[in-house]
Coordinates of N, CA and C and ligand atoms in Angstrom, one line a residue:
T149 N 326.9 79.5 69.6 CA 325.9 79.3 70.8 C 326.7 79.4 72.1
Q150 N 326.1 79.9 73.1 CA 326.7 80.2 74.4 C 327.0 78.9 75.1
S151 N 328.3 78.8 75.7 CA 328.6 77.6 76.4 C 327.9 77.7 77.8
T152 N 327.9 76.5 78.4 CA 327.3 76.4 79.8 C 328.4 76.5 80.8
R153 N 328.1 76.7 82.1 CA 329.1 76.7 83.1 C 329.8 75.4 83.2
P154 N 329.1 74.3 83.2 CA 329.8 73.0 83.2 C 330.8 72.8 82.1
Q155 N 330.4 73.3 80.9 CA 331.3 73.2 79.7 C 332.6 74.0 80.0
R156 N 332.4 75.2 80.6 CA 333.5 76.1 80.8 C 334.4 75.5 81.9
L157 N 333.8 74.8 82.9 CA 334.6 74.1 83.9 C 335.4 73.0 83.3
L158 N 334.8 72.2 82.4 CA 335.5 71.1 81.7 C 336.7 71.7 80.9
H159 N 336.5 72.8 80.2 CA 337.5 73.4 79.4 C 338.7 73.8 80.3
A160 N 338.4 74.3 81.5 CA 339.4 74.7 82.4 C 340.2 73.5 82.9
V161 N 339.5 72.4 83.1 CA 340.3 71.2 83.5 C 341.2 70.7 82.3
Q162 N 340.6 70.7 81.1 CA 341.4 70.3 79.9 C 342.6 71.2 79.7
K163 N 342.4 72.4 80.0 CA 343.5 73.4 79.8 C 344.6 73.4 80.9
N164 N 344.1 73.2 82.1 CA 345.1 73.4 83.3 C 345.5 72.2 84.0
A165 N 344.7 71.1 83.9 CA 345.1 69.9 84.6 C 345.9 68.9 83.8
T166 N 346.7 68.1 84.4 CA 347.5 67.1 83.7 C 346.6 65.8 83.6
K167 N 346.5 65.3 82.3 CA 345.7 64.1 82.1 C 346.3 63.0 82.9
G168 N 345.3 62.3 83.6 CA 345.7 61.1 84.4 C 346.2 61.5 85.8
D169 N 346.1 62.8 86.2 CA 346.5 63.3 87.5 C 345.3 63.8 88.2
P170 N 344.6 63.0 89.0 CA 343.3 63.4 89.7 C 343.5 64.7 90.6
R171 N 344.5 64.8 91.3 CA 344.7 65.9 92.2 C 344.8 67.2 91.4
S172 N 345.4 67.1 90.2 CA 345.5 68.4 89.4 C 344.2 68.7 88.8
V173 N 343.3 67.7 88.6 CA 341.9 68.0 88.1 C 341.2 68.8 89.3
V174 N 341.3 68.3 90.5 CA 340.7 68.9 91.6 C 341.2 70.3 91.8
K175 N 342.5 70.5 91.7 CA 343.1 71.9 91.8 C 342.6 72.8 90.7
A176 N 342.5 72.3 89.5 CA 342.1 73.1 88.4 C 340.7 73.6 88.5
I177 N 339.8 72.7 89.0 CA 338.4 73.1 89.3 C 338.3 74.1 90.4
D178 N 339.0 73.9 91.5 CA 339.0 74.9 92.6 C 339.5 76.2 92.2
N179 N 340.6 76.3 91.4 CA 341.1 77.6 90.9 C 340.1 78.2 90.0
F180 N 339.5 77.5 89.1 CA 338.4 78.0 88.2 C 337.3 78.6 89.0
C181 N 336.8 77.9 90.0 CA 335.7 78.4 90.8 C 336.0 79.5 91.7
R182 N 337.2 79.6 92.1 CA 337.6 80.8 92.9 C 337.9 82.0 92.1
Q183 N 338.5 81.8 90.9 CA 339.0 82.9 90.1 C 338.1 83.4 89.0
K184 N 337.3 82.4 88.5 CA 336.4 82.7 87.3 C 335.0 82.7 87.7
E185 N 334.5 81.5 87.9 CA 333.0 81.3 88.1 C 332.7 80.3 89.3
W186 N 331.9 80.8 90.2 CA 331.4 79.9 91.3 C 330.7 78.7 90.7
A187 N 330.9 77.5 91.2 CA 330.1 76.4 90.8 C 329.9 75.5 92.1
M188 N 328.8 74.7 92.1 CA 328.4 74.0 93.3 C 329.2 72.6 93.5
N189 N 330.5 72.7 93.4 CA 331.3 71.6 93.8 C 331.5 71.6 95.4
V190 N 331.7 70.5 96.0 CA 331.9 70.5 97.4 C 333.0 71.4 97.8
G191 N 334.0 71.6 96.9 CA 335.1 72.6 97.1 C 336.3 72.1 98.0
D192 N 337.2 73.0 98.1 CA 338.5 72.6 98.8 C 338.4 72.5 100.3
E193 N 337.6 73.4 100.9 CA 337.5 73.4 102.4 C 336.7 72.1 102.9
K194 N 335.5 72.0 102.4 CA 334.7 70.8 102.8 C 335.3 69.6 102.2
G195 N 336.0 69.7 101.0 CA 336.7 68.6 100.4 C 337.8 68.0 101.2
C196 N 338.4 68.8 102.1 CA 339.4 68.2 103.0 C 338.7 67.3 104.1
I197 N 337.6 67.7 104.5 CA 336.8 66.9 105.5 C 336.4 65.6 104.8
L198 N 335.9 65.8 103.5 CA 335.5 64.6 102.8 C 336.7 63.6 102.6
D199 N 337.9 64.2 102.3 CA 339.1 63.3 102.2 C 339.3 62.6 103.5
S200 N 339.2 63.3 104.6 CA 339.6 62.6 105.9 C 338.6 61.5 106.2
V201 N 337.3 61.7 105.9 CA 336.3 60.7 106.1 C 336.5 59.5 105.2
V202 N 336.8 59.7 103.9 CA 337.1 58.6 103.0 C 338.3 57.8 103.4
S203 N 339.3 58.5 103.8 CA 340.6 57.8 104.2 C 340.3 57.0 105.5
E204 N 339.5 57.5 106.4 CA 339.2 56.8 107.6 C 338.3 55.5 107.4
V205 N 337.3 55.7 106.4 CA 336.4 54.6 106.2 C 337.1 53.5 105.3
N206 N 338.0 54.0 104.4 CA 338.6 53.1 103.4 C 337.6 52.2 102.7
P207 N 336.6 52.8 102.0 CA 335.5 52.1 101.5 C 335.8 51.2 100.3
V208 N 335.1 50.1 100.1 CA 335.3 49.3 98.9 C 334.1 49.7 97.9
T209 N 332.9 50.0 98.5 CA 331.8 50.3 97.7 C 331.2 51.6 98.1
V210 N 331.2 52.6 97.2 CA 330.8 54.0 97.6 C 329.6 54.3 96.7
L211 N 328.6 55.0 97.2 CA 327.5 55.6 96.5 C 327.5 57.1 96.6
E212 N 327.6 57.8 95.5 CA 327.5 59.3 95.5 C 326.1 59.7 94.9
L213 N 325.4 60.5 95.6 CA 324.1 61.0 95.1 C 324.3 62.4 94.7
G214 N 324.3 62.7 93.3 CA 324.6 64.0 92.8 C 326.1 64.1 92.3
T215 N 326.3 64.0 91.0 CA 327.6 64.0 90.4 C 328.0 65.4 90.1
Y216 N 327.1 66.2 89.5 CA 327.4 67.5 88.9 C 328.5 67.3 87.9
C217 N 329.6 68.0 88.1 CA 330.7 67.9 87.1 C 331.8 66.8 87.5
G218 N 331.5 66.1 88.6 CA 332.5 65.0 88.9 C 333.6 65.4 89.9
Y219 N 333.6 66.6 90.4 CA 334.6 67.1 91.3 C 334.8 66.1 92.5
S220 N 333.7 65.9 93.2 CA 333.8 65.1 94.5 C 334.0 63.6 94.1
T221 N 333.5 63.2 92.9 CA 333.6 61.8 92.4 C 335.1 61.5 92.2
V222 N 335.8 62.5 91.6 CA 337.3 62.4 91.3 C 338.0 62.4 92.7
R223 N 337.6 63.3 93.5 CA 338.3 63.5 94.8 C 338.2 62.2 95.7
I224 N 337.0 61.6 95.7 CA 336.8 60.4 96.4 C 337.6 59.2 95.8
A225 N 337.4 59.1 94.4 CA 338.0 57.9 93.7 C 339.5 57.9 93.8
S226 N 340.1 59.1 93.9 CA 341.6 59.2 93.9 C 342.1 58.7 95.3
L227 N 341.2 58.5 96.2 CA 341.7 58.0 97.6 C 341.3 56.5 97.8
L228 N 340.6 55.9 96.8 CA 340.1 54.5 97.0 C 341.2 53.5 96.8
P229 N 341.1 52.3 97.5 CA 342.0 51.2 97.2 C 341.7 50.6 95.9
P230 N 342.7 49.8 95.3 CA 342.6 49.4 93.9 C 341.3 48.8 93.4
R231 N 340.7 47.9 94.1 CA 339.5 47.2 93.6 C 338.2 48.0 94.0
A232 N 338.3 49.0 94.7 CA 337.1 49.8 95.2 C 336.4 50.5 94.0
K233 N 335.1 50.6 94.2 CA 334.3 51.2 93.1 C 333.4 52.3 93.7
I234 N 333.1 53.3 92.9 CA 332.1 54.3 93.3 C 331.0 54.4 92.2
I235 N 329.7 54.3 92.6 CA 328.6 54.5 91.7 C 328.1 55.9 92.0
T236 N 328.0 56.7 91.0 CA 327.5 58.1 91.2 C 326.3 58.3 90.4
L237 N 325.2 58.8 91.0 CA 323.9 59.0 90.3 C 323.7 60.5 90.0
E238 N 323.4 60.8 88.8 CA 323.1 62.2 88.3 C 321.8 62.3 87.5
F239 N 320.9 63.1 88.0 CA 319.6 63.3 87.3 C 319.7 64.1 86.0
N240 N 320.6 65.0 85.9 CA 320.7 65.9 84.8 C 321.7 65.4 83.8
P241 N 321.2 65.0 82.6 CA 322.1 64.4 81.5 C 323.2 65.3 81.1
D242 N 323.0 66.6 81.1 CA 324.1 67.5 80.6 C 325.2 67.5 81.6
Y243 N 324.9 67.5 82.9 CA 325.9 67.4 84.0 C 326.6 66.0 83.8
A244 N 325.9 65.0 83.6 CA 326.5 63.6 83.5 C 327.5 63.6 82.4
K245 N 327.1 64.2 81.3 CA 328.0 64.2 80.1 C 329.3 64.9 80.4
I246 N 329.3 66.0 81.1 CA 330.5 66.7 81.5 C 331.3 65.9 82.5
A247 N 330.6 65.4 83.5 CA 331.3 64.6 84.5 C 332.1 63.4 83.9
R248 N 331.5 62.7 83.0 CA 332.2 61.6 82.3 C 333.5 62.1 81.7
Q249 N 333.5 63.3 81.2 CA 334.8 63.8 80.5 C 335.8 64.3 81.6
V250 N 335.3 64.8 82.7 CA 336.2 65.2 83.8 C 336.8 64.0 84.4
I251 N 336.0 62.9 84.6 CA 336.5 61.7 85.1 C 337.5 61.0 84.2
A252 N 337.2 61.1 82.9 CA 338.2 60.5 81.9 C 339.5 61.3 81.9
W253 N 339.4 62.6 82.1 CA 340.7 63.4 82.1 C 341.5 63.0 83.3
A254 N 340.8 62.7 84.4 CA 341.5 62.3 85.6 C 342.0 60.8 85.5
G255 N 341.5 60.1 84.5 CA 342.0 58.7 84.3 C 341.4 57.7 85.3
L256 N 340.2 58.0 85.8 CA 339.6 57.2 86.9 C 338.3 56.5 86.4
E257 N 338.2 56.3 85.1 CA 337.0 55.6 84.5 C 336.8 54.3 85.1
D258 N 337.9 53.5 85.4 CA 337.7 52.1 85.9 C 337.2 52.0 87.3
K259 N 337.3 53.1 88.0 CA 336.8 53.1 89.4 C 335.4 53.7 89.6
I260 N 334.9 54.3 88.5 CA 333.7 55.1 88.7 C 332.6 54.7 87.7
Q261 N 331.4 54.6 88.1 CA 330.3 54.3 87.2 C 329.3 55.5 87.4
V262 N 329.1 56.3 86.3 CA 328.2 57.4 86.3 C 326.8 56.8 85.8
V263 N 325.8 57.0 86.6 CA 324.4 56.4 86.3 C 323.5 57.6 86.2
E264 N 322.8 57.7 85.0 CA 321.9 58.9 84.8 C 320.5 58.5 85.2
G265 N 319.8 59.4 85.9 CA 318.4 59.2 86.2 C 318.1 59.6 87.6
P266 N 316.8 59.4 88.0 CA 316.4 59.8 89.4 C 316.9 58.8 90.4
S267 N 317.4 59.3 91.5 CA 318.0 58.4 92.6 C 316.9 57.5 93.1
G268 N 315.6 58.1 93.3 CA 314.5 57.3 93.8 C 314.2 56.1 93.0
E269 N 314.5 56.1 91.7 CA 314.3 55.0 90.8 C 315.4 54.0 90.8
W270 N 316.7 54.6 90.9 CA 317.9 53.7 90.7 C 318.2 53.0 92.0
I271 N 318.0 53.6 93.2 CA 318.4 52.9 94.4 C 317.8 51.5 94.6
P272 N 316.5 51.4 94.3 CA 315.9 50.0 94.4 C 316.5 49.0 93.4
K273 N 317.2 49.5 92.4 CA 317.8 48.6 91.4 C 319.3 48.3 91.6
M274 N 319.9 48.9 92.7 CA 321.3 48.8 92.9 C 321.8 47.3 92.9
K275 N 321.1 46.5 93.7 CA 321.5 45.1 93.9 C 321.5 44.4 92.5
E276 N 320.3 44.4 91.9 CA 320.2 43.6 90.6 C 321.0 44.1 89.5
Q277 N 321.1 45.5 89.4 CA 321.8 46.1 88.2 C 323.3 46.1 88.4
F278 N 323.8 46.4 89.6 CA 325.2 46.6 89.8 C 325.9 45.6 90.7
G279 N 325.1 44.6 91.2 CA 325.7 43.6 92.0 C 326.2 44.1 93.4
V280 N 325.6 45.2 93.8 CA 325.9 45.8 95.1 C 325.2 45.0 96.2
K281 N 326.0 44.7 97.3 CA 325.3 44.1 98.5 C 325.0 45.2 99.4
T282 N 326.0 45.9 100.0 CA 325.7 47.1 100.8 C 326.8 48.1 100.5
F283 N 326.5 49.4 100.8 CA 327.5 50.4 100.6 C 328.3 50.7 101.9
D284 N 329.6 50.9 101.8 CA 330.4 51.3 102.9 C 330.3 52.8 103.2
L285 N 330.1 53.6 102.2 CA 330.0 55.0 102.3 C 329.0 55.6 101.3
V286 N 328.2 56.5 101.8 CA 327.2 57.2 100.9 C 327.5 58.7 101.0
F287 N 327.8 59.4 99.9 CA 327.9 60.8 99.9 C 326.7 61.5 99.3
L288 N 325.9 62.2 100.1 CA 324.7 62.8 99.7 C 325.0 64.3 99.3
D289 N 324.8 64.6 98.0 CA 325.1 65.9 97.5 C 324.3 66.2 96.3
H290 N 323.0 65.8 96.3 CA 322.1 66.0 95.2 C 321.1 67.1 95.5
W291 N 319.9 66.7 95.7 CA 318.8 67.7 95.9 C 318.4 67.7 97.3
K292 N 318.3 68.8 98.1 CA 318.1 68.8 99.5 C 316.8 68.0 99.9
D293 N 315.8 68.1 99.0 CA 314.5 67.4 99.4 C 314.5 65.9 99.2
R294 N 315.7 65.4 98.6 CA 315.7 64.0 98.4 C 316.6 63.3 99.4
Y295 N 317.3 64.1 100.3 CA 318.2 63.4 101.2 C 317.5 62.4 102.1
L296 N 316.4 62.9 102.7 CA 315.6 62.0 103.7 C 314.9 60.9 103.0
P297 N 314.2 61.1 101.9 CA 313.5 59.9 101.3 C 314.5 58.9 100.7
D298 N 315.6 59.4 100.2 CA 316.6 58.5 99.6 C 317.3 57.7 100.8
T299 N 317.5 58.3 101.9 CA 318.1 57.6 103.1 C 317.2 56.5 103.5
K300 N 315.9 56.8 103.6 CA 314.9 55.8 104.0 C 314.8 54.7 103.0
L301 N 315.0 55.0 101.7 CA 314.9 54.0 100.6 C 316.1 53.1 100.7
L302 N 317.3 53.7 101.0 CA 318.5 52.9 101.2 C 318.4 51.9 102.3
E303 N 317.7 52.4 103.4 CA 317.5 51.5 104.6 C 316.5 50.3 104.1
D304 N 315.4 50.7 103.5 CA 314.4 49.7 103.1 C 314.9 48.7 102.1
C305 N 315.8 49.1 101.3 CA 316.4 48.2 100.2 C 317.6 47.4 100.8
G306 N 317.8 47.5 102.1 CA 318.9 46.7 102.7 C 320.3 47.1 102.1
L307 N 320.5 48.3 101.7 CA 321.7 48.8 101.1 C 322.7 49.3 102.2
L308 N 322.2 49.5 103.4 CA 323.1 49.9 104.5 C 323.4 48.8 105.4
R309 N 324.6 48.8 106.0 CA 325.0 47.7 107.0 C 325.4 48.4 108.2
K310 N 325.5 47.6 109.3 CA 326.0 48.2 110.6 C 327.4 48.8 110.3
G311 N 327.5 50.1 110.5 CA 328.8 50.8 110.3 C 328.9 51.6 109.0
T312 N 327.9 51.5 108.1 CA 327.9 52.3 106.9 C 327.9 53.8 107.3
I313 N 328.7 54.6 106.6 CA 328.8 56.0 106.9 C 328.0 56.8 105.8
L314 N 327.1 57.7 106.3 CA 326.5 58.6 105.4 C 327.1 60.0 105.6
L315 N 327.6 60.6 104.6 CA 328.2 61.9 104.7 C 327.4 62.9 103.8
A316 N 326.8 63.9 104.4 CA 325.9 64.8 103.6 C 326.4 66.2 103.5
D317 N 326.4 66.7 102.3 CA 326.9 68.1 102.0 C 325.7 69.0 102.2
N318 N 325.9 70.3 102.4 CA 324.9 71.4 102.4 C 323.8 71.3 103.5
V319 N 324.2 70.7 104.6 CA 323.1 70.5 105.6 C 322.7 71.9 106.2
I320 N 323.5 72.9 106.0 CA 323.2 74.3 106.5 C 322.7 75.2 105.3
C321 N 323.5 75.1 104.2 CA 323.3 75.9 103.0 C 323.4 75.1 101.7
P322 N 322.3 74.9 101.0 CA 320.9 75.4 101.2 C 320.2 74.8 102.4
G323 N 320.6 73.7 103.0 CA 320.0 73.2 104.3 C 319.1 72.1 104.0
T324 N 319.2 71.1 104.9 CA 318.3 69.9 104.8 C 317.7 69.6 106.2
P325 N 316.8 70.4 106.7 CA 316.4 70.3 108.0 C 315.7 69.0 108.4
D326 N 314.9 68.5 107.5 CA 314.2 67.2 107.8 C 315.2 66.0 107.9
Y327 N 316.2 66.1 107.0 CA 317.2 65.0 107.0 C 318.0 65.1 108.3
L328 N 318.4 66.3 108.7 CA 319.2 66.5 110.0 C 318.4 66.0 111.2
E329 N 317.2 66.4 111.2 CA 316.3 66.0 112.4 C 316.3 64.5 112.5
Y330 N 316.2 63.9 111.3 CA 316.0 62.4 111.3 C 317.3 61.7 111.8
V331 N 318.5 62.0 111.2 CA 319.7 61.3 111.5 C 320.2 61.7 112.9
R332 N 319.8 62.9 113.4 CA 320.3 63.3 114.8 C 319.4 62.8 115.9
N333 N 318.1 62.4 115.5 CA 317.2 61.9 116.6 C 316.9 60.4 116.4
S334 N 317.2 59.8 115.3 CA 316.9 58.4 115.1 C 317.8 57.5 116.0
P335 N 317.4 56.5 116.7 CA 318.3 55.6 117.4 C 319.1 54.7 116.5
R336 N 318.8 54.8 115.2 CA 319.5 53.9 114.2 C 320.8 54.6 113.7
Y337 N 321.0 55.9 114.1 CA 322.2 56.6 113.6 C 322.9 57.3 114.8
K338 N 324.3 57.4 114.6 CA 325.1 58.2 115.5 C 325.6 59.3 114.6
S339 N 325.3 60.6 114.9 CA 325.5 61.7 113.9 C 326.5 62.7 114.5
Q340 N 327.3 63.4 113.6 CA 328.3 64.3 114.0 C 328.3 65.4 112.9
Y341 N 328.4 66.7 113.4 CA 328.4 67.8 112.4 C 329.8 68.4 112.3
F342 N 330.2 68.6 111.0 CA 331.5 69.2 110.7 C 331.3 70.6 110.1
K343 N 331.5 71.6 111.0 CA 331.2 73.0 110.6 C 332.3 73.4 109.5
S344 N 331.8 74.1 108.5 CA 332.7 74.5 107.4 C 332.1 75.8 106.8
H345 N 332.3 75.9 105.5 CA 331.8 77.0 104.7 C 331.3 76.6 103.4
L346 N 330.2 77.3 102.9 CA 329.8 77.0 101.5 C 330.9 77.2 100.6
E347 N 331.1 76.3 99.6 CA 332.2 76.2 98.7 C 332.6 77.6 98.2
Y348 N 333.8 78.0 98.3 CA 334.4 79.2 97.7 C 333.8 80.5 98.3
T349 N 333.1 80.4 99.5 CA 332.5 81.6 100.1 C 332.8 81.6 101.6
K350 N 332.3 82.7 102.2 CA 332.4 82.8 103.7 C 331.1 82.4 104.4
A351 N 330.1 82.0 103.6 CA 328.8 81.6 104.3 C 329.0 80.3 105.0
E352 N 328.3 80.2 106.1 CA 328.4 78.9 106.8 C 327.7 77.8 106.1
D353 N 328.4 76.6 106.1 CA 327.8 75.4 105.7 C 328.5 74.3 106.4
G354 N 328.1 73.0 106.2 CA 328.9 72.0 106.9 C 328.4 70.6 106.4
L355 N 329.2 69.6 106.8 CA 328.9 68.2 106.5 C 328.4 67.5 107.7
E356 N 327.4 66.6 107.5 CA 326.9 65.8 108.6 C 327.3 64.4 108.3
K357 N 328.1 63.8 109.3 CA 328.5 62.4 109.2 C 327.7 61.6 110.1
S358 N 327.0 60.5 109.5 CA 326.1 59.7 110.3 C 326.5 58.2 110.1
V359 N 326.7 57.5 111.2 CA 327.0 56.1 111.2 C 325.6 55.3 111.3
F360 N 325.3 54.4 110.4 CA 324.1 53.6 110.5 C 324.5 52.5 111.5
L361 N 323.6 52.3 112.5 CA 323.9 51.4 113.6 C 323.2 50.0 113.4
G362 N 322.4 49.9 112.3 CA 321.8 48.6 112.0 C 320.5 48.4 112.6
Ligands
7JM453 C1 323.4 76.4 94.0 C2 323.6 77.0 95.4 N1 323.3 78.3 95.5 C3 323.5 78.9 96.7 C4 323.9 78.2 97.8 C5 324.1 76.9 97.7 C6 324.0 76.2 96.5 C7 324.3 74.8 96.4 C8 325.5 74.3 96.9 C9 325.8 72.9 96.8 O1 327.0 72.4 97.3 C10 324.9 72.0 96.2 N2 325.2 70.7 96.2 C11 324.3 69.9 95.6 N3 323.1 70.2 95.1 C12 322.7 71.5 95.1 O2 321.6 71.9 94.6 C13 323.6 72.5 95.7 C14 323.3 73.9 95.8
MG454 MG1 326.9 70.3 97.5

């Protein structure tokens, strides 16, 4: 039977990356996506912007919306301080299955919790299920139509605190116009656009960094 793209991406990691070395996992995925098959990881160019935001925030509790194969999960977790944790939500069980294996290859299982299911259902359960008070950093990289409703849900569930950083991928391509309009015009956010390119291409894309003001 035919393999899937996530399965081929996982095999490239297992073939080319050093077990327990997160940066070699990131490199192996970027090489695979540049040389063999495009895949919707945040990628190396936007990944550098992600790295700089993570290093600046130095978060203890991170929420990632949209795991896919775990590329950005590994990239973020490799920069976290020892007791810091990342909860990553993935709707697609096949993606989640691959992501767990990529995360295991990087040796980062202890810092990462992969949760399967719809973000809209899991966000209201974060406090009771995972003992989360508030998130220091949220990386939005799931489905463009869920960025705004999930952000409002995070607000309503008291999961954001003064200073929480929201970092959103794909605000240009595929584009999240309603989310952009909200964070750029709401008095509750201070927003900044980081211009970049769609992963592994020359098309424009960018990350929107928004600070929740409380
Ligand atoms: C798949 C695709 N095709 C053409 C242009 C952009 C995309 C694309 C790129 C991404 O980084 C994505 N991240 C999260 N979720 C997505 O659906 C997604 C889609
Ligand atoms: Mg993306």
